[in-house]
PDB file of C-alpha atoms in Angstrom:
ATOM      1  CA  GLN A  22      35.378 -14.216  -5.816  1.00 88.00           C
ATOM      2  CA  VAL A  23      32.399 -13.369  -3.443  1.00 93.00           C
ATOM      3  CA  GLN A  24      31.427 -15.343   0.013  1.00 95.00           C
ATOM      4  CA  LEU A  25      28.875 -15.311   2.390  1.00 97.00           C
ATOM      5  CA  VAL A  26      29.907 -16.634   5.495  1.00 95.00           C
ATOM      6  CA  GLU A  27      27.246 -17.507   7.886  1.00 95.00           C
ATOM      7  CA  SER A  28      27.047 -17.982  12.056  1.00 94.00           C
ATOM      8  CA  GLY A  29      24.767 -18.554  15.154  1.00 95.00           C
ATOM      9  CA  GLY A  30      23.203 -21.545  14.459  1.00 93.00           C
ATOM     10  CA  GLY A  31      23.011 -24.371  17.489  1.00 97.00           C
ATOM     11  CA  LEU A  32      20.702 -25.954  19.328  1.00 98.00           C
ATOM     12  CA  VAL A  33      18.269 -24.228  21.391  1.00 98.00           C
ATOM     13  CA  GLN A  34      14.546 -25.242  23.778  1.00 98.00           C
ATOM     14  CA  ALA A  35      11.283 -24.064  21.933  1.00 98.00           C
ATOM     15  CA  GLY A  36      11.025 -20.827  23.382  1.00 98.00           C
ATOM     16  CA  GLY A  37      14.243 -19.762  23.190  1.00 98.00           C
ATOM     17  CA  SER A  38      16.164 -17.379  21.087  1.00 98.00           C
ATOM     18  CA  LEU A  39      18.750 -17.706  18.425  1.00 98.00           C
ATOM     19  CA  ARG A  40      20.876 -14.624  16.248  1.00 98.00           C
ATOM     20  CA  LEU A  41      21.776 -15.647  12.888  1.00 98.00           C
ATOM     21  CA  SER A  42      24.616 -13.340  11.337  1.00 98.00           C
ATOM     22  CA  CYS A  43      25.965 -13.078   7.830  1.00 98.00           C
ATOM     23  CA  ALA A  44      28.968 -11.219   6.458  1.00 97.00           C
ATOM     24  CA  ALA A  45      29.420 -10.812   2.983  1.00 97.00           C
ATOM     25  CA  SER A  46      33.029 -10.616   1.508  1.00 95.00           C
ATOM     26  CA  GLY A  47      34.858 -10.100  -1.840  1.00 94.00           C
ATOM     27  CA  SER A  48      34.913  -8.391  -4.908  1.00 91.00           C
ATOM     28  CA  ILE A  49      31.290  -6.484  -3.993  1.00 93.00           C
ATOM     29  CA  PHE A  50      30.412  -3.051  -5.593  1.00 93.00           C
ATOM     30  CA  SER A  51      26.983  -2.891  -4.417  1.00 93.00           C
ATOM     31  CA  ILE A  52      24.496  -5.464  -2.391  1.00 96.00           C
ATOM     32  CA  ASN A  53      20.352  -5.111  -3.341  1.00 96.00           C
ATOM     33  CA  ASP A  54      18.760  -7.198  -1.569  1.00 97.00           C
ATOM     34  CA  MET A  55      19.833  -9.912   1.533  1.00 98.00           C
ATOM     35  CA  GLY A  56      17.737 -12.204   3.363  1.00 98.00           C
ATOM     36  CA  TRP A  57      17.221 -15.658   4.631  1.00 98.00           C
ATOM     37  CA  TYR A  58      16.055 -19.023   3.587  1.00 98.00           C
ATOM     38  CA  ARG A  59      15.751 -21.814   5.468  1.00 98.00           C
ATOM     39  CA  GLN A  60      15.516 -25.527   4.270  1.00 98.00           C
ATOM     40  CA  ALA A  61      13.852 -28.428   6.735  1.00 97.00           C
ATOM     41  CA  PRO A  62      14.396 -32.183   5.665  1.00 92.00           C
ATOM     42  CA  GLY A  63      12.491 -33.425   2.484  1.00 95.00           C
ATOM     43  CA  LYS A  64      11.229 -30.017   1.855  1.00 96.00           C
ATOM     44  CA  GLN A  65      11.753 -27.292  -0.586  1.00 97.00           C
ATOM     45  CA  ARG A  66      13.875 -24.168   0.548  1.00 97.00           C
ATOM     46  CA  GLU A  67      11.566 -20.896   1.152  1.00 98.00           C
ATOM     47  CA  LEU A  68      12.142 -17.568   2.420  1.00 98.00           C
ATOM     48  CA  VAL A  69      12.481 -16.508   5.466  1.00 98.00           C
ATOM     49  CA  ALA A  70      13.067 -12.936   5.590  1.00 98.00           C
ATOM     50  CA  ARG A  71      14.894 -10.413   3.247  1.00 98.00           C
ATOM     51  CA  ILE A  72      15.421  -7.052   3.374  1.00 98.00           C
ATOM     52  CA  THR A  73      16.016  -3.999   0.624  1.00 97.00           C
ATOM     53  CA  SER A  74      19.215  -1.913   0.605  1.00 95.00           C
ATOM     54  CA  TYR A  75      16.661   0.921   1.646  1.00 96.00           C
ATOM     55  CA  GLY A  76      15.907  -1.747   4.887  1.00 95.00           C
ATOM     56  CA  SER A  77      12.348  -2.459   3.097  1.00 97.00           C
ATOM     57  CA  THR A  78      11.759  -5.624   4.994  1.00 98.00           C
ATOM     58  CA  ASN A  79       9.217  -8.557   4.714  1.00 97.00           C
ATOM     59  CA  TYR A  80       8.563 -11.755   6.537  1.00 98.00           C
ATOM     60  CA  ALA A  81       7.011 -15.398   5.889  1.00 98.00           C
ATOM     61  CA  ASP A  82       4.076 -15.174   7.229  1.00 98.00           C
ATOM     62  CA  SER A  83       5.178 -18.562   9.999  1.00 97.00           C
ATOM     63  CA  VAL A  84       7.894 -16.264  11.691  1.00 98.00           C
ATOM     64  CA  GLN A  85       6.331 -13.068  11.548  1.00 98.00           C
ATOM     65  CA  GLY A  86       6.239 -11.398  14.935  1.00 97.00           C
ATOM     66  CA  ARG A  87       9.157 -13.441  15.941  1.00 98.00           C
ATOM     67  CA  PHE A  88      11.747 -12.665  13.641  1.00 98.00           C
ATOM     68  CA  THR A  89      13.575  -9.616  12.805  1.00 98.00           C
ATOM     69  CA  ILE A  90      16.114  -8.889  10.510  1.00 98.00           C
ATOM     70  CA  SER A  91      18.424  -6.343   9.919  1.00 98.00           C
ATOM     71  CA  ARG A  92      21.198  -5.382   7.870  1.00 97.00           C
ATOM     72  CA  ASP A  93      24.734  -3.354   8.032  1.00 97.00           C
ATOM     73  CA  ASN A  94      25.722  -1.582   4.805  1.00 96.00           C
ATOM     74  CA  ALA A  95      28.484  -0.145   5.696  1.00 95.00           C
ATOM     75  CA  LYS A  96      30.042  -3.709   6.569  1.00 96.00           C
ATOM     76  CA  ASN A  97      28.064  -5.800   4.147  1.00 96.00           C
ATOM     77  CA  THR A  98      26.437  -7.976   6.986  1.00 97.00           C
ATOM     78  CA  VAL A  99      22.853  -8.947   7.638  1.00 98.00           C
ATOM     79  CA  THR A 100      21.562 -10.264  10.869  1.00 98.00           C
ATOM     80  CA  LEU A 101      18.503 -12.388  11.741  1.00 98.00           C
ATOM     81  CA  GLN A 102      17.201 -12.333  15.180  1.00 98.00           C
ATOM     82  CA  MET A 103      15.075 -15.068  16.186  1.00 98.00           C
ATOM     83  CA  ASN A 104      12.894 -15.074  19.187  1.00 98.00           C
ATOM     84  CA  SER A 105      10.113 -17.800  20.393  1.00 98.00           C
ATOM     85  CA  LEU A 106      11.433 -20.408  18.674  1.00 98.00           C
ATOM     86  CA  LYS A 107       9.497 -23.310  17.773  1.00 98.00           C
ATOM     87  CA  PRO A 108      10.552 -27.029  16.782  1.00 97.00           C
ATOM     88  CA  GLU A 109       9.135 -26.558  13.260  1.00 97.00           C
ATOM     89  CA  ASP A 110      11.634 -23.462  12.687  1.00 98.00           C
ATOM     90  CA  THR A 111      14.452 -26.803  12.655  1.00 98.00           C
ATOM     91  CA  ALA A 112      16.305 -26.207   9.483  1.00 98.00           C
ATOM     92  CA  VAL A 113      19.735 -25.511   7.663  1.00 98.00           C
ATOM     93  CA  TYR A 114      19.642 -21.565   7.197  1.00 98.00           C
ATOM     94  CA  TYR A 115      21.232 -19.929   4.245  1.00 98.00           C
ATOM     95  CA  CYS A 116      22.073 -16.279   4.239  1.00 98.00           C
ATOM     96  CA  ASN A 117      21.509 -15.251   0.468  1.00 98.00           C
ATOM     97  CA  ALA A 118      22.494 -11.708  -1.243  1.00 97.00           C
ATOM     98  CA  VAL A 119      21.916  -9.987  -4.730  1.00 97.00           C
ATOM     99  CA  LEU A 120      25.031  -8.218  -5.075  1.00 94.00           C
ATOM    100  CA  SER A 121      27.595  -6.399  -8.373  1.00 91.00           C
ATOM    101  CA  TYR A 122      30.720  -6.726  -8.530  1.00 89.00           C
ATOM    102  CA  ARG A 123      31.337  -3.574 -10.185  1.00 87.00           C
ATOM    103  CA  LEU A 124      29.603  -0.544 -11.452  1.00 86.00           C
ATOM    104  CA  GLY A 125      27.141  -1.551 -14.215  1.00 85.00           C
ATOM    105  CA  SER A 126      27.194  -4.984 -14.358  1.00 86.00           C
ATOM    106  CA  LEU A 127      24.495  -7.367 -13.865  1.00 91.00           C
ATOM    107  CA  TYR A 128      23.303  -8.530  -9.998  1.00 92.00           C
ATOM    108  CA  TYR A 129      24.114 -12.438  -9.531  1.00 94.00           C
ATOM    109  CA  ASN A 130      22.676 -14.438  -6.768  1.00 95.00           C
ATOM    110  CA  HIS A 131      24.809 -15.757  -3.686  1.00 96.00           C
ATOM    111  CA  TRP A 132      24.110 -17.925  -1.514  1.00 97.00           C
ATOM    112  CA  GLY A 133      25.742 -18.874   2.311  1.00 97.00           C
ATOM    113  CA  GLN A 134      26.963 -22.653   3.048  1.00 96.00           C
ATOM    114  CA  GLY A 135      24.097 -22.919   5.852  1.00 96.00           C
ATOM    115  CA  THR A 136      24.121 -23.194   9.150  1.00 97.00           C
ATOM    116  CA  GLN A 137      21.891 -25.778  11.387  1.00 97.00           C
ATOM    117  CA  VAL A 138      19.211 -24.336  13.261  1.00 98.00           C
ATOM    118  CA  THR A 139      17.856 -27.457  15.713  1.00 98.00           C
ATOM    119  CA  VAL A 140      14.997 -26.572  18.227  1.00 98.00           C
ATOM    120  CA  SER A 141      13.590 -28.876  20.691  1.00 97.00           C
ATOM    121  CA  SER A 142      10.544 -29.568  22.177  1.00 93.00           C
TER     122      SER A 142
END
């Protein structure tokens, strides 16, 4: 059984900062990509940022230059530092990890339960 547990969401004023963390635990052999997605009310879930096991990153255009994703491969954690937050960043943020359970197995997509980020104007 694999769990992704997020923390760090909350309410912040526009221009403020928040730091989201996600820890993967359970029967994990290897983690490929990790990332953060978000879903605002009435909208589809969208990519915020992703990071490979080698540290290559990509960001949504809307957060480029404001958000920074990082990971600790030894601890199976991924972090999203969010600066200069805007009201349009308000959403439920989900952690994602593509991982395998044992040597030679396929990789599977796993999601956290989500954490609410609310940015007031």
